[in-house]
Amino acid sequence: MAGARGLALKRPSAIPGFGLALGFTLTYLSLIVLIPLAALVLKAATLGFSGFWEVVTGPRTLAALRLSFFTSLYAAAVNAFFGVIIAWVLVRYRFPGRRLFDAFVDLPFALPTAVAGIALTALYAPNGWIGSLLAPLGIKVAYTPNGILIALIFIGLPFVVRTVQPVLEEFDRELEEASATLGANRRQTVFHVILPSLLPAILTGFALALARAVGEYGSVIFIAGNIPMVSEIAPLLIVIRLEEFGYAQAAAIGTAMLMISFGILLFVHLVQAYARRRFGQ
Amino acid sequence: MSDAAVAPLLVTKPRGLAVTTERGPVRIVLIAVGVIFLALFLLLPLAAVFVEAFRAGLSAYYASITEPDAVAAIKLTLLVAAIAVPTNLIFGLAASWAIAKFDFRGKSLLNSLIDLPFSVSPVISGLIYVLLFGLQGYLGPWLQSQNIQIIFALPGLVLATIFVTFPFVARELVPLMQEQGTQDEEAALSLGASGWQTFFRVTLPNIRWALLYGVVLCNARAMGEFGAVSVVSGHIRGKTNTMPLHVEILYNEYNFAAAFAVASLLALLALVTLVIKVALEWRYADQIAASRRH
């Protein structure tokens, strides 16, 4: 960004349409996004601080928030691990069907969440393709918190792969050659040279998957079982409060979730700022 | 990109020097882990949709997607997308024009605000409009006195859909237009073209593939959105049920074959979306913004 602009709102330019484009953008942004989100916070504020705190730390809400956050955390961790392997395999190796698998990585972005939800439930139900294999082992997935984990892994996977993939593609091979020339074996090169420089991308992908998973609703509610205090996620609790006409309570839970999301985004921002300084990406 | 075409059916073709790749067995294990994970978590659920959809037979499948409530849901989904997508398209063009072609105060703030809806839970995306326009919402009493219904009606569905698909077009266009700069437009203007002529004849052709890319992704999300529309819909059969909501109702009534039949249409939409997306990425990689993440 160019620095000193003086006191003027914008730099002089020969291109027309600034006022119209910016005016329309700001109006639309305010009407669709900013004012409605402000209404959410405003509604939550009608409870007062102690009321807000009471709702958010009530046992059922706290259980739901905890379940949403920690299951999302586990799912994002699984995705970070397998996502890096998938990105690695897609970028570095050639094998039959590679292009097809590469294209399918985006499936969770394209497939409606409700469809994913019922499909995963059908697979992992006790009589489903996978569920019937796990049942004799005593592992229950559908209608338990395990099911939530499966759904969140499904929707979060592309975030890690698609964040790591481009960085790996751009990775300077000469660094690996230099490392090998200097006597490092392949494992040392991978773990001490390549992975550290992928770390910001991995963390970003992890955090994006986490942020998405915390708010996820459609793919989870079918497979979760939705038992209060056990397998009831925070977005579902919002819906339940809303159906009971507990508008302020719903808004309070929503505001708490927004704060969690923004915390995660702030983390992404800091990671990327660090990566720019450290690796110049 | 062309190396895939000449690659033999072997997993052992290293791209770089021997010292910059892994030994054969390690490669095979990694490929196996990646492929099995993708197959298990992505392909199997997709396959399950189609298998379950046709479980009750072809005629049951056909009946499920042609019964009046299903047809109403399909029509409503198309209608909502037909309003929400063009609206966000116009917004995307305006926002990217302002952000990419000009330098002004608060630009980076504006840029991050555009992405805001992506970090909001779908349920909250519906909730905010209920709080504004619902019967007990801030504007509810006034709307009722004017006999205007937004929540549990088409306008609410459209608003919630616009919110969740808000950033799609803009985020494809902004980086590309920033990369392209303003020389083309300045040249056109100095040769006497008007602002709109410059926009339609110079800018638009420059960004058409990225625009299509954004619209395709925006449309897929608009037609498939569940959480946000679920909150504002009221689930009135044949009236305010979009396809994903119709799937939910059928599923909760244990009418699994019909639920999966309607779901298979949505899965088909996802597949078509992926095909168009990949085709655009192949053919016009250089005319689509480098950022491919969502």
XYZ file of C-alpha atoms in Angstrom:
575
model
C 0.000 0.000 0.000
C 1.340 3.413 -0.882
C 1.864 5.449 2.247
C 1.202 9.152 2.492
C -2.104 10.143 1.004
C -2.437 13.365 2.878
C -5.853 14.216 4.171
C -7.720 13.301 1.002
C -10.185 10.413 1.088
C -8.812 8.997 -2.110
C -5.955 9.462 -4.501
C -6.744 11.407 -7.655
C -7.409 9.043 -10.552
C -8.471 9.236 -14.194
C -10.850 6.306 -13.773
C -14.492 7.320 -13.291
C -17.157 5.722 -11.147
C -15.505 5.862 -7.738
C -18.443 7.487 -6.004
C -21.024 5.189 -7.560
C -19.049 1.989 -6.959
C -18.010 2.795 -3.413
C -21.412 4.235 -2.521
C -23.215 1.144 -3.744
C -20.696 -1.161 -2.053
C -20.970 0.560 1.317
C -24.766 0.773 1.197
C -25.144 -2.882 0.282
C -22.566 -3.994 2.825
C -24.295 -2.019 5.558
C -27.803 -3.209 4.733
C -26.987 -6.880 4.260
C -24.134 -7.457 6.681
C -23.289 -4.690 9.129
C -26.718 -3.536 10.351
C -28.091 -7.079 10.785
C -24.957 -8.144 12.681
C -25.260 -5.032 14.824
C -28.858 -6.050 15.572
C -27.529 -9.357 16.903
C -25.133 -7.686 19.307
C -27.747 -5.104 20.251
C -30.258 -7.827 21.077
C -27.710 -9.693 23.173
C -26.913 -6.422 24.960
C -30.528 -6.083 26.133
C -29.705 -8.823 28.633
C -27.095 -6.632 30.287
C -23.654 -7.948 31.070
C -24.707 -10.196 33.937
C -27.653 -11.553 31.953
C -25.418 -12.232 28.958
C -22.903 -13.968 31.202
C -25.648 -16.046 32.801
C -26.890 -17.291 29.426
C -23.450 -17.994 28.018
C -22.202 -19.814 31.108
C -25.417 -21.732 31.742
C -24.643 -25.454 31.877
C -26.437 -26.360 28.659
C -24.948 -23.458 26.671
C -21.498 -24.048 28.056
C -21.720 -27.749 27.195
C -22.818 -26.873 23.648
C -20.102 -24.257 23.140
C -17.496 -26.597 24.567
C -18.655 -29.462 22.351
C -18.663 -27.261 19.235
C -15.246 -25.796 19.948
C -13.351 -28.904 21.028
C -14.839 -31.233 18.417
C -13.942 -28.597 15.808
C -10.439 -28.455 17.232
C -9.998 -32.230 16.923
C -11.467 -32.236 13.427
C -9.155 -29.408 12.358
C -6.171 -31.292 13.815
C -7.101 -34.447 11.868
C -7.508 -32.307 8.760
C -4.173 -30.567 9.317
C -2.395 -33.932 9.466
C -4.121 -35.658 6.547
C -4.543 -32.410 4.602
C -0.769 -31.916 4.484
C -0.262 -35.499 3.292
C -2.932 -35.033 0.611
C -1.489 -31.695 -0.521
C 1.979 -33.254 -0.580
C 0.851 -36.254 -2.616
C -1.104 -34.098 -5.075
C 1.761 -31.653 -5.636
C 4.808 -33.903 -5.502
C 3.778 -37.243 -6.985
C 2.242 -38.455 -10.223
C -0.207 -41.318 -9.986
C -3.301 -42.473 -11.866
C -6.392 -40.506 -10.895
C -4.418 -37.649 -9.356
C -6.352 -34.973 -11.235
C -9.656 -36.538 -10.255
C -8.748 -36.658 -6.582
C -7.468 -33.091 -6.815
C -10.838 -31.972 -8.185
C -12.743 -33.918 -5.542
C -10.952 -32.146 -2.703
C -13.415 -29.277 -3.269
C -16.467 -31.524 -2.949
C -17.272 -30.333 0.604
C -17.418 -26.750 -0.711
C -19.830 -27.735 -3.467
C -21.992 -30.367 -1.791
C -24.889 -28.875 0.213
C -24.324 -29.503 3.915
C -27.691 -31.199 4.414
C -26.844 -33.710 1.693
C -23.474 -34.394 3.309
C -25.228 -34.784 6.638
C -27.715 -37.443 5.548
C -25.091 -39.258 3.450
C -22.655 -39.476 6.366
C -25.456 -40.599 8.661
C -26.425 -43.352 6.217
C -22.790 -44.505 6.073
C -22.090 -44.452 9.792
C -25.465 -45.587 11.158
C -25.267 -49.007 12.850
C -26.693 -50.620 9.694
C -24.698 -48.447 7.261
C -21.719 -49.426 5.087
C -19.126 -48.255 7.606
C -21.252 -48.334 10.747
C -21.973 -52.053 10.338
C -18.215 -52.740 10.207
C -17.577 -50.669 13.320
C -20.542 -51.967 15.339
C -18.990 -55.402 16.107
C -15.929 -53.544 17.444
C -18.192 -51.662 19.819
C -17.560 -48.322 18.085
C -20.593 -46.112 17.682
C -20.296 -43.121 15.371
C -23.718 -41.925 14.256
C -25.838 -40.266 16.967
C -22.802 -39.727 19.210
C -20.160 -36.971 19.431
C -17.997 -39.191 17.163
C -20.471 -38.508 14.391
C -20.007 -34.772 14.857
C -16.268 -35.268 14.476
C -16.744 -37.172 11.197
C -19.011 -34.447 9.769
C -16.592 -31.688 10.773
C -13.650 -33.542 9.221
C -15.664 -33.771 6.006
C -16.436 -30.060 5.763
C -13.002 -28.844 6.918
C -10.673 -30.902 4.742
C -10.476 -28.573 1.702
C -9.384 -25.619 3.832
C -6.090 -27.257 4.786
C -5.394 -28.821 1.394
C -6.176 -25.661 -0.554
C -4.099 -23.455 1.740
C -1.034 -25.723 1.817
C -1.114 -26.782 -1.846
C -0.180 -23.456 -3.478
C 2.627 -22.822 -0.978
C 4.057 -26.262 -1.652
C 3.801 -25.684 -5.405
C 5.793 -22.471 -5.075
C 8.342 -24.017 -2.739
C 11.876 -23.457 -3.956
C 13.378 -26.831 -4.846
C 16.865 -25.403 -4.641
C 16.482 -25.211 -0.873
C 15.953 -28.969 -0.783
C 18.932 -29.535 -3.061
C 21.075 -27.294 -0.881
C 19.954 -29.181 2.186
C 20.809 -32.507 0.547
C 24.172 -31.173 -0.668
C 24.990 -30.125 2.862
C 24.557 -33.709 3.970
C 20.994 -33.800 5.300
C 19.127 -36.988 4.628
C 15.644 -36.790 3.150
C 13.865 -36.989 6.479
C 15.934 -34.156 7.904
C 15.241 -32.057 4.806
C 11.503 -32.653 5.061
C 11.226 -32.012 8.787
C 13.792 -29.233 9.165
C 13.568 -27.409 5.838
C 10.222 -27.966 4.119
C 7.708 -28.392 6.930
C 8.840 -25.323 8.927
C 8.214 -23.096 5.917
C 4.840 -24.757 5.350
C 3.883 -24.157 8.959
C 2.169 -20.769 8.453
C 0.050 -22.270 5.648
C -0.760 -25.314 7.765
C -1.765 -23.127 10.719
C -3.871 -20.909 8.465
C -5.640 -23.921 6.969
C -6.109 -25.381 10.423
C -7.654 -22.148 11.723
C -9.926 -21.726 8.672
C -11.157 -25.302 9.078
C -11.681 -24.643 12.770
C -13.616 -21.421 12.150
C -15.852 -23.144 9.630
C -16.416 -26.155 11.892
C -17.386 -24.117 14.958
C -20.361 -22.627 13.124
C -21.279 -25.694 11.064
C -24.897 -26.794 11.302
C -26.330 -28.672 8.314
C -23.946 -31.592 8.079
C -23.840 -32.092 11.859
C -27.441 -32.148 13.033
C -28.379 -35.312 11.141
C -25.521 -37.410 12.481
C -25.195 -35.901 15.959
C -28.176 -37.364 17.795
C -28.658 -33.905 19.354
C -28.916 -34.972 22.996
C -28.689 -31.916 25.307
C -25.419 -31.766 27.270
C -23.984 -34.659 25.216
C -24.213 -34.144 21.471
C -25.952 -30.789 21.082
C -23.829 -28.253 19.172
C -24.027 -24.504 19.804
C -25.711 -23.568 16.480
C -28.463 -26.088 17.217
C -28.995 -24.576 20.646
C -29.490 -21.191 18.956
C -32.200 -22.720 16.766
C -33.850 -24.318 19.801
C -33.839 -21.040 21.760
C -35.273 -19.279 18.735
C -38.104 -21.799 18.461
C -38.887 -21.138 22.126
C -38.981 -17.390 21.298
C -35.896 -16.837 23.482
C -34.615 -14.209 21.054
C -32.226 -12.548 23.491
C -30.774 -15.882 24.598
C -30.312 -16.959 20.989
C -28.611 -13.635 20.267
C -26.356 -14.036 23.310
C -25.169 -17.503 22.204
C -24.723 -16.144 18.687
C -22.646 -13.241 19.970
C -20.454 -15.619 21.973
C -19.914 -17.708 18.838
C -19.059 -14.620 16.819
C -16.429 -13.717 19.399
C -14.919 -17.204 19.101
C -14.863 -16.900 15.293
C -13.230 -13.485 15.398
C -10.637 -14.791 17.853
C -9.769 -17.524 15.368
C -9.598 -15.036 12.495
C -7.330 -12.784 14.510
C -5.065 -15.790 14.977
C -5.003 -16.326 11.188
C -4.134 -12.686 10.714
C -1.235 -12.869 13.165
C 0.089 -16.080 11.600
C 0.044 -14.519 8.162
C 1.715 -11.339 9.362
C 4.404 -13.496 10.975
C 4.839 -15.549 7.784
C 5.261 -12.412 5.693
C 7.989 -11.175 8.007
C 9.712 -14.508 8.385
C 9.420 -16.002 4.892
C 8.423 -13.032 2.775
C 5.352 -14.796 1.392
C 0.366 -29.089 -16.258
C 0.952 -31.198 -19.371
C 3.215 -33.629 -17.551
C 0.189 -35.518 -16.266
C -0.655 -36.532 -19.812
C 2.735 -38.084 -20.454
C 3.145 -39.575 -17.006
C 3.197 -43.353 -17.241
C 0.909 -45.386 -15.050
C 3.588 -45.547 -12.428
C 3.821 -43.983 -9.030
C 7.568 -43.684 -9.245
C 8.184 -40.762 -11.559
C 10.033 -38.179 -9.482
C 9.720 -34.606 -10.615
C 13.008 -33.379 -9.261
C 16.375 -34.859 -8.524
C 16.576 -38.096 -6.588
C 17.734 -36.233 -3.507
C 14.630 -34.043 -3.519
C 12.069 -36.784 -3.368
C 11.223 -39.694 -1.135
C 12.141 -43.328 -1.581
C 9.650 -45.498 -3.477
C 8.025 -47.235 -0.499
C 7.526 -43.962 1.355
C 5.912 -42.490 -1.727
C 3.560 -45.422 -2.119
C 2.518 -45.298 1.538
C 1.856 -41.549 1.392
C -0.153 -41.854 -1.818
C -2.130 -44.719 -0.297
C -2.884 -42.744 2.872
C -3.995 -39.686 0.891
C -6.106 -41.615 -1.593
C -7.762 -43.791 1.060
C -8.573 -40.749 3.185
C -10.129 -38.933 0.219
C -12.057 -42.022 -0.855
C -13.335 -42.718 2.640
C -14.304 -39.172 3.568
C -15.319 -37.663 0.226
C -16.129 -40.270 -2.416
C -17.979 -42.734 -0.220
C -20.556 -40.185 1.060
C -21.143 -39.039 -2.522
C -21.636 -42.620 -3.677
C -23.969 -43.271 -0.743
C -26.276 -40.443 -1.904
C -26.837 -42.036 -5.296
C -27.075 -45.619 -4.018
C -29.674 -44.658 -1.412
C -31.556 -42.533 -3.939
C -32.086 -45.461 -6.306
C -32.592 -48.092 -3.613
C -36.375 -48.042 -3.995
C -36.154 -48.281 -7.768
C -36.283 -45.927 -10.709
C -40.007 -45.259 -10.649
C -39.944 -44.401 -6.934
C -37.031 -42.066 -7.662
C -38.953 -40.371 -10.434
C -42.062 -40.087 -8.265
C -40.069 -38.517 -5.417
C -38.662 -35.742 -7.557
C -41.897 -35.002 -9.417
C -44.375 -34.912 -6.545
C -45.860 -31.417 -6.048
C -43.952 -30.513 -2.865
C -40.641 -31.523 -4.424
C -41.393 -29.534 -7.571
C -42.359 -26.528 -5.438
C -39.070 -26.880 -3.531
C -37.064 -27.071 -6.758
C -38.834 -24.005 -8.166
C -38.302 -22.051 -4.956
C -34.593 -22.952 -4.863
C -34.177 -21.781 -8.455
C -36.096 -18.584 -7.736
C -34.050 -17.743 -4.631
C -30.784 -18.346 -6.499
C -32.060 -16.343 -9.471
C -32.473 -13.311 -7.203
C -29.543 -13.760 -4.822
C -26.806 -14.564 -7.344
C -27.308 -11.584 -9.706
C -27.599 -9.254 -6.707
C -24.272 -10.442 -5.364
C -22.846 -10.292 -8.876
C -23.627 -6.586 -9.139
C -22.247 -6.021 -5.662
C -19.088 -7.969 -6.561
C -18.533 -5.797 -9.622
C -19.063 -2.546 -7.702
C -16.873 -3.605 -4.788
C -14.027 -4.832 -6.943
C -14.181 -1.710 -9.127
C -13.890 0.504 -6.056
C -11.199 -1.577 -4.357
C -9.064 -2.532 -7.343
C -9.147 0.642 -9.407
C -8.798 3.240 -6.651
C -6.638 3.967 -3.677
C -8.620 5.292 -0.723
C -8.715 5.376 3.035
C -10.077 2.303 4.772
C -9.606 0.111 1.717
C -8.122 -2.844 3.557
C -10.833 -2.602 6.209
C -13.478 -2.710 3.478
C -11.693 -5.670 1.916
C -11.821 -7.660 5.136
C -15.424 -6.668 5.878
C -16.472 -8.245 2.586
C -15.193 -11.618 3.818
C -17.055 -11.273 7.107
C -20.056 -13.484 6.188
C -17.721 -16.457 5.645
C -16.808 -16.445 9.314
C -20.377 -16.246 10.571
C -22.244 -19.458 11.357
C -25.098 -20.124 8.884
C -27.525 -20.253 11.797
C -26.458 -16.762 12.889
C -26.844 -15.607 9.277
C -30.509 -16.488 9.537
C -30.905 -15.360 13.128
C -29.866 -11.765 12.411
C -32.738 -11.306 9.980
C -35.219 -12.846 12.403
C -34.038 -10.342 15.012
C -34.578 -7.502 12.540
C -37.700 -8.529 10.647
C -39.332 -11.252 12.748
C -42.635 -10.628 14.527
C -40.752 -9.805 17.741
C -37.858 -8.221 15.848
C -36.870 -4.562 15.742
C -38.890 -3.824 12.622
C -41.478 -6.581 13.131
C -44.415 -4.502 14.425
C -44.011 -1.889 11.710
C -43.735 -4.513 8.964
C -46.873 -6.196 10.272
C -48.786 -2.922 10.237
C -47.734 -2.499 6.589
C -48.701 -6.116 5.858
C -45.201 -6.945 4.690
C -43.889 -10.381 5.511
C -40.169 -11.044 5.316
C -39.493 -13.867 7.746
C -41.150 -17.199 6.876
C -41.508 -15.888 3.313
C -39.521 -15.454 0.119
C -37.768 -12.156 1.068
C -36.295 -13.755 4.186
C -34.997 -16.743 2.211
C -33.435 -14.403 -0.341
C -31.827 -12.184 2.317
C -30.325 -15.128 4.197
C -29.021 -16.575 0.938
C -27.529 -13.244 -0.125
C -25.760 -13.025 3.232
C -24.106 -16.443 3.081
C -23.045 -16.026 -0.564
C -22.071 -12.371 -0.151
C -18.273 -12.618 -0.644
C -18.080 -15.182 -3.481
C -17.986 -12.949 -6.562
C -16.092 -10.065 -4.966
C -13.323 -12.251 -3.626
C -12.651 -13.731 -7.067
C -12.664 -10.340 -8.778
C -10.747 -8.110 -6.359
C -7.335 -9.852 -6.543
C -7.564 -10.317 -10.309
C -8.508 -6.695 -10.991
C -5.787 -5.496 -8.643
C -3.314 -7.550 -10.637
C -4.591 -6.175 -13.929
C -4.178 -2.554 -12.820
C -5.727 0.417 -14.577
C -3.698 0.837 -17.785
C -6.301 -0.743 -20.062
C -9.047 1.478 -18.687
C -6.855 4.596 -18.874
C -6.026 3.811 -22.499
C -9.707 3.398 -23.376
C -10.656 6.615 -21.579
C -7.886 8.616 -23.231
C -9.106 7.383 -26.616
C -12.498 8.890 -25.834
C -14.532 5.998 -24.463
C -17.076 6.840 -21.794
C -16.912 5.293 -18.342
C -19.625 2.716 -19.049
C -18.143 1.897 -22.465
C -14.794 1.303 -20.786
C -16.413 -0.910 -18.217
C -18.421 -3.026 -20.653
C -15.874 -3.245 -23.477
C -12.550 -3.291 -21.620
C -12.942 -4.318 -17.991
C -15.695 -6.898 -18.343
C -13.972 -8.930 -21.099
C -10.791 -8.907 -18.992
C -12.512 -10.459 -16.008
C -15.212 -12.610 -17.611
C -13.786 -16.032 -16.664
C -13.092 -15.054 -13.083
C -16.599 -13.625 -12.968
C -18.078 -16.891 -14.211
C -15.946 -18.781 -11.694
C -17.266 -16.673 -8.834
C -20.857 -16.923 -10.056
C -20.689 -20.728 -10.324
C -19.402 -21.063 -6.756
C -21.895 -18.482 -5.516
C -24.741 -20.342 -7.196
C -23.743 -23.717 -5.732
C -23.790 -22.289 -2.240
C -27.014 -20.357 -2.872
C -28.889 -23.448 -4.015
C -27.442 -25.695 -1.332
C -27.613 -23.430 1.711
C -29.313 -25.086 4.630
C -28.650 -23.522 8.047
C -29.411 -19.895 7.247
C -32.566 -20.550 5.226
C -33.720 -23.113 7.764
C -33.902 -20.404 10.430
C -35.914 -17.942 8.320
C -38.056 -20.393 6.383
C -40.685 -21.586 8.840
C -40.719 -24.873 6.888
C -44.082 -24.374 5.252
C -44.447 -27.290 2.865
C -44.869 -26.379 -0.763
C -44.385 -22.708 0.120
C -41.158 -21.832 1.925
C -39.232 -25.088 1.628
C -36.162 -24.981 -0.554
C -34.630 -28.247 -1.760
C -32.244 -28.755 1.183
C -35.105 -28.079 3.609
C -37.342 -30.480 1.704
C -34.601 -33.112 2.072
C -34.554 -32.527 5.810
C -38.325 -32.888 6.167
C -38.454 -36.109 4.153
C -35.515 -37.476 6.116
C -37.086 -36.666 9.474
C -40.251 -38.431 8.323
C -38.131 -41.550 7.692
C -38.909 -41.247 4.005
C -35.255 -41.983 3.225
C -35.550 -42.987 -0.420
C -37.370 -39.749 -1.281
C -34.955 -37.667 0.820
C -31.971 -39.134 -0.999
C -33.690 -38.770 -4.370
C -34.019 -34.997 -3.890
C -30.540 -34.944 -2.335
C -29.149 -36.635 -5.429
C -30.275 -33.657 -7.509
C -28.280 -31.389 -5.201
C -25.311 -33.760 -5.397
C -25.574 -33.590 -9.161
C -25.468 -29.800 -8.932
C -22.305 -30.111 -6.827
C -20.697 -32.374 -9.434
C -21.596 -30.004 -12.281
C -20.162 -27.142 -10.222
C -16.909 -29.037 -9.704
C -16.641 -29.858 -13.414
C -17.133 -26.224 -14.463
C -14.718 -25.084 -11.753
C -11.980 -27.491 -12.835
C -12.546 -26.681 -16.507
C -12.167 -22.960 -15.808
C -9.061 -23.552 -13.694
C -7.466 -25.573 -16.503
C -8.375 -23.473 -19.442
C -8.176 -19.989 -17.990
C -5.803 -20.425 -15.070
C -4.053 -17.156 -15.903
C -7.319 -15.220 -16.131
C -8.578 -16.368 -12.759
C -7.164 -14.820 -9.637
C -4.335 -16.784 -8.116
C -6.115 -17.222 -4.816
C -8.051 -20.474 -4.990
C -8.951 -20.860 -1.379
C -12.376 -20.245 0.093
